[in-house]
Coordinates of C-alpha atoms in Angstrom, one line a residue:
X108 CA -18.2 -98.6 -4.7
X109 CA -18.6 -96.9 -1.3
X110 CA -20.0 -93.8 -1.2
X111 CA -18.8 -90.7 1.4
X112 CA -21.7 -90.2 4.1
X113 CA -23.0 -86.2 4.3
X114 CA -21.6 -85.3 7.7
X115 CA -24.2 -85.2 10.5
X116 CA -25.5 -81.3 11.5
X117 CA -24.5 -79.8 14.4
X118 CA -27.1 -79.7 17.1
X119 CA -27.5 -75.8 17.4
X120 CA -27.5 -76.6 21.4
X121 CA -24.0 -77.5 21.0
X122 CA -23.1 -73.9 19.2
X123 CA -21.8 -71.2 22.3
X124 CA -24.4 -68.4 23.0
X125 CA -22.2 -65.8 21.6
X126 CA -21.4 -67.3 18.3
X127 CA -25.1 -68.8 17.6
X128 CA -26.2 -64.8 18.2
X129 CA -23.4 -63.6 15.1
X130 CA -25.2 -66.4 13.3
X131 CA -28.5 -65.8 13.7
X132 CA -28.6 -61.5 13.2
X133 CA -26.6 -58.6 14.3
X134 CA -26.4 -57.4 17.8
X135 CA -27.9 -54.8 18.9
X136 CA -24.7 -53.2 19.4
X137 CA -23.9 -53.1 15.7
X138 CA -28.1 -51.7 15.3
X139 CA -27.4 -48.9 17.5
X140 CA -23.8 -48.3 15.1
X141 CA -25.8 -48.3 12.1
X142 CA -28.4 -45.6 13.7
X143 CA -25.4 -43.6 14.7
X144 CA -24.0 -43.5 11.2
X145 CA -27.5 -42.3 9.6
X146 CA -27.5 -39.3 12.4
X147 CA -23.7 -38.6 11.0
X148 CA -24.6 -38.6 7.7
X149 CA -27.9 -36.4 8.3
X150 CA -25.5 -33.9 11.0
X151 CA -23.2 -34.3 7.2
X152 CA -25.6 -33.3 5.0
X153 CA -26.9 -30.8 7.3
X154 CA -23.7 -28.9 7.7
X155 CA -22.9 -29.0 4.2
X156 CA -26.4 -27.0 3.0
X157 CA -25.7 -24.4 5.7
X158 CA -22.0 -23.8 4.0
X159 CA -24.0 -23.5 0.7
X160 CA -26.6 -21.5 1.7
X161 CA -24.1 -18.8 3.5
X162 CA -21.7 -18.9 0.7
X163 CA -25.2 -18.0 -2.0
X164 CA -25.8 -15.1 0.8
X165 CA -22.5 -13.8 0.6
X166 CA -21.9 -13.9 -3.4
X167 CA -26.0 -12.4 -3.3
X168 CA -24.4 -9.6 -1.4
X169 CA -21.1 -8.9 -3.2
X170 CA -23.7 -9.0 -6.8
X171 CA -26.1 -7.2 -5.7
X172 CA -23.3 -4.3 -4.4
X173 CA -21.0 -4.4 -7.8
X174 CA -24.6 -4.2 -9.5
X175 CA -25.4 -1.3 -7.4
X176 CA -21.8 0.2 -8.1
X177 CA -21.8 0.1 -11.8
X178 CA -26.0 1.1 -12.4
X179 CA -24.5 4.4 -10.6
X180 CA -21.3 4.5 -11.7
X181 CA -20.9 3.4 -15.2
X182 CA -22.6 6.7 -16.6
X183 CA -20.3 8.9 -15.0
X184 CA -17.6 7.2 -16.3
X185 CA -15.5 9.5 -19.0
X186 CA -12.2 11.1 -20.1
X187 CA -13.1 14.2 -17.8
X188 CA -13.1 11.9 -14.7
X189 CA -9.6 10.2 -15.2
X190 CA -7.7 13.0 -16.3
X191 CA -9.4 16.1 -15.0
X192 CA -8.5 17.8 -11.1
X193 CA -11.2 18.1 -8.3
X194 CA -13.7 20.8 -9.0
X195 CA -16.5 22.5 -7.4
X196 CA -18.3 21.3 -10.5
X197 CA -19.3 17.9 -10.5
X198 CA -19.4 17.7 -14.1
X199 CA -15.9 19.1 -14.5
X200 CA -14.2 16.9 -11.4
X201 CA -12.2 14.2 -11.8
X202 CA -9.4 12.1 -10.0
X203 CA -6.2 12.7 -12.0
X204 CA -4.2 13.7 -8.5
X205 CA -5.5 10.6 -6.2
X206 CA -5.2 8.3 -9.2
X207 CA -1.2 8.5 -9.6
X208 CA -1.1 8.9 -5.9
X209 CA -2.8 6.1 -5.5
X210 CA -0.3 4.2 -8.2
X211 CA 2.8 6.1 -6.7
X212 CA 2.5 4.8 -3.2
X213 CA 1.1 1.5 -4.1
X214 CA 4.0 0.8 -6.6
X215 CA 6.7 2.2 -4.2
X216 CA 5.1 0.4 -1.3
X217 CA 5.1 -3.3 -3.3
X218 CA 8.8 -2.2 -4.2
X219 CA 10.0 -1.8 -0.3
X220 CA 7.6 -4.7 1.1
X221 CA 8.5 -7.8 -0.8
X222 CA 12.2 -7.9 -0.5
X223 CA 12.1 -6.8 3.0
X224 CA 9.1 -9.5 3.9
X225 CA 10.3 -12.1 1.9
X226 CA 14.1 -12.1 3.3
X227 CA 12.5 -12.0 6.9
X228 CA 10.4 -14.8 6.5
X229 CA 13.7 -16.5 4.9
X230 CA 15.3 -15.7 8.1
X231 CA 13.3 -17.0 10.5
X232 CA 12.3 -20.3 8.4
X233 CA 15.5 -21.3 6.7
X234 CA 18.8 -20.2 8.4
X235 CA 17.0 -21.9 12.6
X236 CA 19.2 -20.9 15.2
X237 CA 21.1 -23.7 17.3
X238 CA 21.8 -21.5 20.5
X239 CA 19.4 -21.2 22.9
X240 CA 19.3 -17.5 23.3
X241 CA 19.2 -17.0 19.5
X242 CA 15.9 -19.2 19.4
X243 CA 14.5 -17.2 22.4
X244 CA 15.1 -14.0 20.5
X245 CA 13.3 -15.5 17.3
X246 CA 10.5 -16.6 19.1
X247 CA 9.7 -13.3 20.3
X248 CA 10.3 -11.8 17.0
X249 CA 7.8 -14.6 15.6
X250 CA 5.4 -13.7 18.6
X251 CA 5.6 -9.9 17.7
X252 CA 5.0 -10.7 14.1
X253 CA 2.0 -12.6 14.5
X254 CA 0.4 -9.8 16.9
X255 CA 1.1 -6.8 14.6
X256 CA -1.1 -9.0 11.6
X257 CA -3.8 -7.5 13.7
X258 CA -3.6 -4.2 15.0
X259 CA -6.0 -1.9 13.3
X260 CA -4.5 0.3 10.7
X261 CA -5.0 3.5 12.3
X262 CA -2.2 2.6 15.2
X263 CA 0.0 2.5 12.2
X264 CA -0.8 5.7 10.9
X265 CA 0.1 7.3 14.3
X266 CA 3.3 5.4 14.5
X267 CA 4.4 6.7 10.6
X268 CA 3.2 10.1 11.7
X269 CA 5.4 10.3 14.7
X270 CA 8.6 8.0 12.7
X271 CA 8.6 9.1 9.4
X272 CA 6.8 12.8 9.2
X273 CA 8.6 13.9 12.0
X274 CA 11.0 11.2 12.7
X275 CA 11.1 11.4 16.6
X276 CA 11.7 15.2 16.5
X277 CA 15.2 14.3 16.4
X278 CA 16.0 17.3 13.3
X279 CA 15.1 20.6 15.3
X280 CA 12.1 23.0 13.3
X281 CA 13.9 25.6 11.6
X282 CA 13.1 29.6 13.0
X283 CA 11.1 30.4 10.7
X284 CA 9.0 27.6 10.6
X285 CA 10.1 26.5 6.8
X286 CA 12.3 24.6 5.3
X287 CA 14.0 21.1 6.5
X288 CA 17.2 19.8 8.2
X289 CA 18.7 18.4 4.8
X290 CA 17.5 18.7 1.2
X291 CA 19.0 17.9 -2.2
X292 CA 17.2 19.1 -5.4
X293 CA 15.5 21.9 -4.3
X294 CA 16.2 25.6 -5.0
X295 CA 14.3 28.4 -2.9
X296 CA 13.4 32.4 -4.2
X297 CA 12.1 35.2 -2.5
X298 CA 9.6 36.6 -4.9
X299 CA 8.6 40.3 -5.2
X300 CA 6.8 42.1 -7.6
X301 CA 8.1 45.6 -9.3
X302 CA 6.4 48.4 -9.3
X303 CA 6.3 47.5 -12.9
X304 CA 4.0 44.5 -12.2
X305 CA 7.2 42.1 -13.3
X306 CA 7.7 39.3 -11.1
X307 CA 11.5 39.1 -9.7
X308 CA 13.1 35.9 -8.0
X309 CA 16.0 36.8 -5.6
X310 CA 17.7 33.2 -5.1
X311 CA 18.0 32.0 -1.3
X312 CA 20.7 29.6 -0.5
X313 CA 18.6 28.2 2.4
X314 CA 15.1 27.5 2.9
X315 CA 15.5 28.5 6.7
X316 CA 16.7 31.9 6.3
X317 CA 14.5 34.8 7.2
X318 CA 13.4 36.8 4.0
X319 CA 15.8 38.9 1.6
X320 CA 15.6 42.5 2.3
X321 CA 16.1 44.4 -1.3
X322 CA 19.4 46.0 -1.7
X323 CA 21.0 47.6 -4.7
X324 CA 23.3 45.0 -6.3
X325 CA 22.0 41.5 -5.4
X326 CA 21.7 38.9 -7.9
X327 CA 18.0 38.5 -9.1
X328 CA 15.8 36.7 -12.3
X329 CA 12.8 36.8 -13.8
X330 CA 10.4 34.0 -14.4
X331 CA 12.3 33.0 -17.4
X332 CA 15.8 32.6 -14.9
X333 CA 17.2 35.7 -17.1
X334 CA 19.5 37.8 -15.4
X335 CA 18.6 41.5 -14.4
X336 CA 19.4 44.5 -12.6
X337 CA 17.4 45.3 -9.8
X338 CA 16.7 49.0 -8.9
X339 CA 15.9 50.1 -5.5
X340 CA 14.5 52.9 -4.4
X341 CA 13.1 54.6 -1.1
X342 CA 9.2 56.4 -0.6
X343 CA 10.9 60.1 -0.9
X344 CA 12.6 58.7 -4.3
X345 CA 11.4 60.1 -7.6
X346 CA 10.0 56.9 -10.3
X347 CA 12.4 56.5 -12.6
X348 CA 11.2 57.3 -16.3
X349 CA 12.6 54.7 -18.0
X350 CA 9.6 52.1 -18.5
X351 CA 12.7 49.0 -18.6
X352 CA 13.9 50.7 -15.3
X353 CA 10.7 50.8 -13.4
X354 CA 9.5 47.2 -14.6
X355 CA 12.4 45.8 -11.9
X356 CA 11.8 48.8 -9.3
X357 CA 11.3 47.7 -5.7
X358 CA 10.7 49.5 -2.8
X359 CA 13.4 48.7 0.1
X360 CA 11.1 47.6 2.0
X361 CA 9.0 45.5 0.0
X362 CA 7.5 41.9 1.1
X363 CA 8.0 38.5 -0.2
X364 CA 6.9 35.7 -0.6
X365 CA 9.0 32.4 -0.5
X366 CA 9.5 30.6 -3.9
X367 CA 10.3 26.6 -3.8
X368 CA 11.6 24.4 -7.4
X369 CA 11.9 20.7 -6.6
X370 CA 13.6 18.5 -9.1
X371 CA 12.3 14.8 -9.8
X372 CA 15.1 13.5 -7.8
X373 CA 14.0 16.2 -4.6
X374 CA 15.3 14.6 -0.9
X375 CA 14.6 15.9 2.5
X376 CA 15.1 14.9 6.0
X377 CA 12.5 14.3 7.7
X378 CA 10.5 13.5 5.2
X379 CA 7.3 15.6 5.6
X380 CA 3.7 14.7 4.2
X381 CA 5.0 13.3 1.3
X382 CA 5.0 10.2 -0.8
X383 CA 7.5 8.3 0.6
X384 CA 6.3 8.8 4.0
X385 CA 2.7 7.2 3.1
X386 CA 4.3 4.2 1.5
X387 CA 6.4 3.4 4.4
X388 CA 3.3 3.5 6.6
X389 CA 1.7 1.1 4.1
X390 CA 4.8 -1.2 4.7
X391 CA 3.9 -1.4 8.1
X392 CA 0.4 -2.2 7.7
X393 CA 1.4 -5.4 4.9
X394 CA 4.7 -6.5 6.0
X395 CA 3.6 -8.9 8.8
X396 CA 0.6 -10.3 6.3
X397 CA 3.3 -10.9 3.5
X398 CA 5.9 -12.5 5.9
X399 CA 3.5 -14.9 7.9
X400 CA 1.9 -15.9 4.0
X401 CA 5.6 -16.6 2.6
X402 CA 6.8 -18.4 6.2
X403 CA 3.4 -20.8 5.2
X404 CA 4.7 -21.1 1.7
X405 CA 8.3 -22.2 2.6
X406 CA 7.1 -24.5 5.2
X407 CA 4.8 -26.1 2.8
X408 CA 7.7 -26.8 0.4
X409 CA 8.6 -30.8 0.8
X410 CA 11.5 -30.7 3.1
X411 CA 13.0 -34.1 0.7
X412 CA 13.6 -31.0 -1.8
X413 CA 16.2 -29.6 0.3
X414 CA 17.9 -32.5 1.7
X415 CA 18.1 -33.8 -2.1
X416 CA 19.7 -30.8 -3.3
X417 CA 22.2 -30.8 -0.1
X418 CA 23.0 -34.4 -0.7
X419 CA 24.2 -33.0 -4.5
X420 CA 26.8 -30.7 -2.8
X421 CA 24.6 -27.5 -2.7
X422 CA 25.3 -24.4 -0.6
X423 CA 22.0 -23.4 1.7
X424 CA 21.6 -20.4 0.2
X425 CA 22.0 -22.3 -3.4
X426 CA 19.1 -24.9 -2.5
X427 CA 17.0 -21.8 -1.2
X428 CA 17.8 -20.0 -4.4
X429 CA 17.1 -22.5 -7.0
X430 CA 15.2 -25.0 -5.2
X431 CA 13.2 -23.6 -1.8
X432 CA 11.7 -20.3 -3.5
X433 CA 10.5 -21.0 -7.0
X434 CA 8.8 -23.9 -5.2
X435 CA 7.0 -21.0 -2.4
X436 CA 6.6 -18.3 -5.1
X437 CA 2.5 -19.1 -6.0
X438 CA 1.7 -18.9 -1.6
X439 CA 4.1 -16.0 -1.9
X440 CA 2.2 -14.2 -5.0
X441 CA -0.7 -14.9 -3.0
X442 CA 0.1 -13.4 -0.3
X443 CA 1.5 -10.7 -1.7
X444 CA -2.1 -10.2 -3.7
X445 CA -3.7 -9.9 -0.6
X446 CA -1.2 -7.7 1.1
X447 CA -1.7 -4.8 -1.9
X448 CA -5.6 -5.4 -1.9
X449 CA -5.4 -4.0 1.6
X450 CA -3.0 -1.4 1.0
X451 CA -5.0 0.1 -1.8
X452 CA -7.9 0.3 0.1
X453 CA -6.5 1.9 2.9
X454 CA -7.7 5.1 4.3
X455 CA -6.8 6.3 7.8
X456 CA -3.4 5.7 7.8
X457 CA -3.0 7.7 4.6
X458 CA -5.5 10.7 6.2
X459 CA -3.6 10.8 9.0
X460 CA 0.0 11.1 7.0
X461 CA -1.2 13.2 3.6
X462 CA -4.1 15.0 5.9
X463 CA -5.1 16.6 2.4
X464 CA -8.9 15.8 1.1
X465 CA -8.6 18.2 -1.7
X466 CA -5.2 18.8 -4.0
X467 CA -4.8 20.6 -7.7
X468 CA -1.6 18.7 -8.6
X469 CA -0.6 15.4 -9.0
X470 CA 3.1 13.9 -7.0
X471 CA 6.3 14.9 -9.4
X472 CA 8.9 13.4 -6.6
X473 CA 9.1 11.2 -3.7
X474 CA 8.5 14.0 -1.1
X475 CA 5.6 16.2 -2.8
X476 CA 2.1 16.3 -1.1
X477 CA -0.3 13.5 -2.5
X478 CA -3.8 12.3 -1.8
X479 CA -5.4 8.7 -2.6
X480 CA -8.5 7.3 -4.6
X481 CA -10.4 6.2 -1.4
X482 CA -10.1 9.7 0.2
X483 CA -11.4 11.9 -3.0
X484 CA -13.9 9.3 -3.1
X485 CA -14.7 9.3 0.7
X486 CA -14.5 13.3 0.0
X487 CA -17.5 13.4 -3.1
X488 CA -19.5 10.4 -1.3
X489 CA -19.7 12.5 1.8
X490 CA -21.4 15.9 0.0
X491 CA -25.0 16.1 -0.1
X492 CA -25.3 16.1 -4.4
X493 CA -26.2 13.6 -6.0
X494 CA -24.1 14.0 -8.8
X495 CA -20.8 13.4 -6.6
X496 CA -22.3 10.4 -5.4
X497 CA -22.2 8.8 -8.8
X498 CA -18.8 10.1 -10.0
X499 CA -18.1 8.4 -6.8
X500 CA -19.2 5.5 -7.8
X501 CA -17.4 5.5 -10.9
X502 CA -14.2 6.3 -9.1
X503 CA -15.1 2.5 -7.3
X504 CA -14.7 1.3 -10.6
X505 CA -11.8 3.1 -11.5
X506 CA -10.2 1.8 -8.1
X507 CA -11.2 -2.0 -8.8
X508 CA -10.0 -1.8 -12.1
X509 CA -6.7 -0.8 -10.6
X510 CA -6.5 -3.6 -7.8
X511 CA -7.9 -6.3 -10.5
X512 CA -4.7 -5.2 -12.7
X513 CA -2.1 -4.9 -9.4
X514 CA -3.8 -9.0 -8.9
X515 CA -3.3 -10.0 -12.5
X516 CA 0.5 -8.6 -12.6
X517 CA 0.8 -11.1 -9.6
X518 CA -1.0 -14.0 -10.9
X519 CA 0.8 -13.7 -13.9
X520 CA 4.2 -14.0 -12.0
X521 CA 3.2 -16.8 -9.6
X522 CA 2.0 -18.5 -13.0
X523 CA 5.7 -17.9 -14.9
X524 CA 6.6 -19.3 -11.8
X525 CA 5.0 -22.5 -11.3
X526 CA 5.0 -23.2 -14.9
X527 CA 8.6 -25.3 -14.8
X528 CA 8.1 -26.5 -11.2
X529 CA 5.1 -28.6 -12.9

């Protein structure tokens, strides 16, 4: 039996120069690779300790600045400081008047800023123009959108000073200087006081009417709003010597002083230094964060969604409703989150509308004077005791507490939310 002969080697002088150089090593082509992927993995390794070591310097800074807060602040943290006024005494003080300020015009603003964000972002993202000018006009509104993220807050509190306060001057002053162009819920006296030391209330139809001159029989109360019989008299008159008499005696020409009672449901035009007027400046200041983070939401739903739901016979507004927003509501909620961060924080557009450091009372309606947690405690931080500096710090506290509650409410939601997308 024959066996097969081993086949003969191949002279390496017969192998082409270019092959017999693969064979024998690498070239120094693929050397000089190799040394370029060690320098990207050293430039990688690199960049990834400098992201470490500035993110440990920034959570350093943010501990070392909530230590600092609550060292100060926790011991002036009590009862008295949540639910007492602003006194000269820092031991008596407290926030009750900025705190439901602060929650008045935070909670109204949330409640005029979403819907009105959301259903402009839905606008501009869901329902495209086809005609050429109507795409022109969105682009500009887009382009306007984007550069009012970033205009510093303080523009907007000129703007809501000029639009809301006085809105344009277009409602002329009154001549007296008092009163407003239209109010419901409001009823004004003139107030004197008897010779009797008894306080009378002569009711005024009109806020802008000059003050009531005392005659003999015009309708008048006292501070319980019971009906009584007013007895005027001139400087050559004798007193009268009945003591019931002289308790409601006035002079005829006795001064007084304007008397206002505002029901819970009070409404003027223009709207004055009031509550709603400082939530509608906070609208403008978080409205174009809220509708840029919800046009990023909707754009980052899977466009197959919608086309699936329109090839089942759905309406537009049926595949946004059911299908398009539950899937955007977490980048919504998130954006939302961030929005009311800001506005809780904010301070000059508020000082510019409210203009009041220091108020007794806290806001009963949508048009009565408020003031803010940041500027009572921009107001004790700035006096030279040190005992206002720590109630100041507690108010901090109070005032984190109160945004880390607004951010739970929303994280909550966007959690609801996501739950039966998943």
């Amino acid at each position: 039996m024959s066996m097969a002969k081993p086949p003969k080697p191949i002279p390496e002088s017969s192998i082409p120069e270019s092959k017999s150089k693969n064979i024998i090593g690498p070239s120094p082509a693929a050397g000089a690779q190799l040394r370029g992927s060690d320098s990207r993995m050293r430039f990688d390794a690199t960049f990834r300790y400098v992201c470490i070591f500035t993110a440990s310097v920034s959570v350093l800074i943010l501990v070392f600045l909530l230590a600092s807060i609550l060292l100060q602040g926790v011991p002036s943290l009590s009862w008295t400081l949540l639910s007492g006024n602003p006194e000269p005494n820092p031991l008596e003080a407290g926030l009750r008047p900025a705190l439901f300020g602060t929650i008045w015009v935070c909670s109204l603003c949330a409640l005029l800023t979403l819907p009105v964000g959301i259903a402009t972002a839905i606008l501009l993202e869901e329902f495209q123009p086809r005609s050429k000018f109507a795409s022109w006009l969105y682009s500009i509104i887009q382009l306007n959108i984007s550069n009012l993220a970033g205009v510093p807050s303080v523009v907007y509190g000129i703007l809501g000073l000029t639009a809301f306060v006085g809105m344009f001057g277009i409602f002329s002053p009154t001549e007296n200087g008092g009163g407003f162009a239209y109010e419901i819920g409001a009823k004004h006296y003139d107030q004197f006081f008897s010779e009797g030391s008894r306080a009378i209330l002569i009711p005024v139809p009109d806020a802008s009417k000059p003050a009531t001159v005392p005659h003999d029989g015009m309708v008048a109360y006292d501070f319980d709003k019971n009906r009584i019989e007013v007895n005027v008299i001139g400087y050559d008159d004798p007193y009268p010597e009945d003591e019931s008499v002289l308790a409601y005696t006035l002079f005829n020409d006795s001064e007084s002083g304007r008397l206002s009672e505002k029901s819970w449901y009070y409404f003027r035009l223009p709207f004055g230094r009031g509550v709603l007027a400082g939530a509608l400046t906070l609208m403008l200041v978080t409205l174009p964060v809220i509708i840029i983070s919800t046009q990023e939401s909707l754009r980052a739903v899977p466009s197959s969604l919608r086309a699936g739901a329109l090839g089942l016979g759905a309406t537009p507004w049926q595949v946004i409703w059911n299908v398009t927003l539950p899937s955007a509501v977490p980048g919504i909620m998130t954006g939302s989150i961030l929005a009311m961060s800001r506005a809780i924080g904010e301070t000059a557009p508020i000082l510019i509308i409210a203009g009041i450091l220091f108020i007794m009372n806290s806001p009963r309606h949508l048009m009565d004077d408020f003031t803010v947690m940041p500027l009572q405690i921009f107001n004790w931080a700035s006096r030279p005791q040190d005992e206002f500096h720590g109630i100041a710090a507690g108010g901090i506290i109070i005032l984190l507490l109160i945004l880390l509650t607004f951010n739970a409410v929303a994280v909550l939601i966007r959690h609801r939310m996501q739950k039966p997308l998943s």
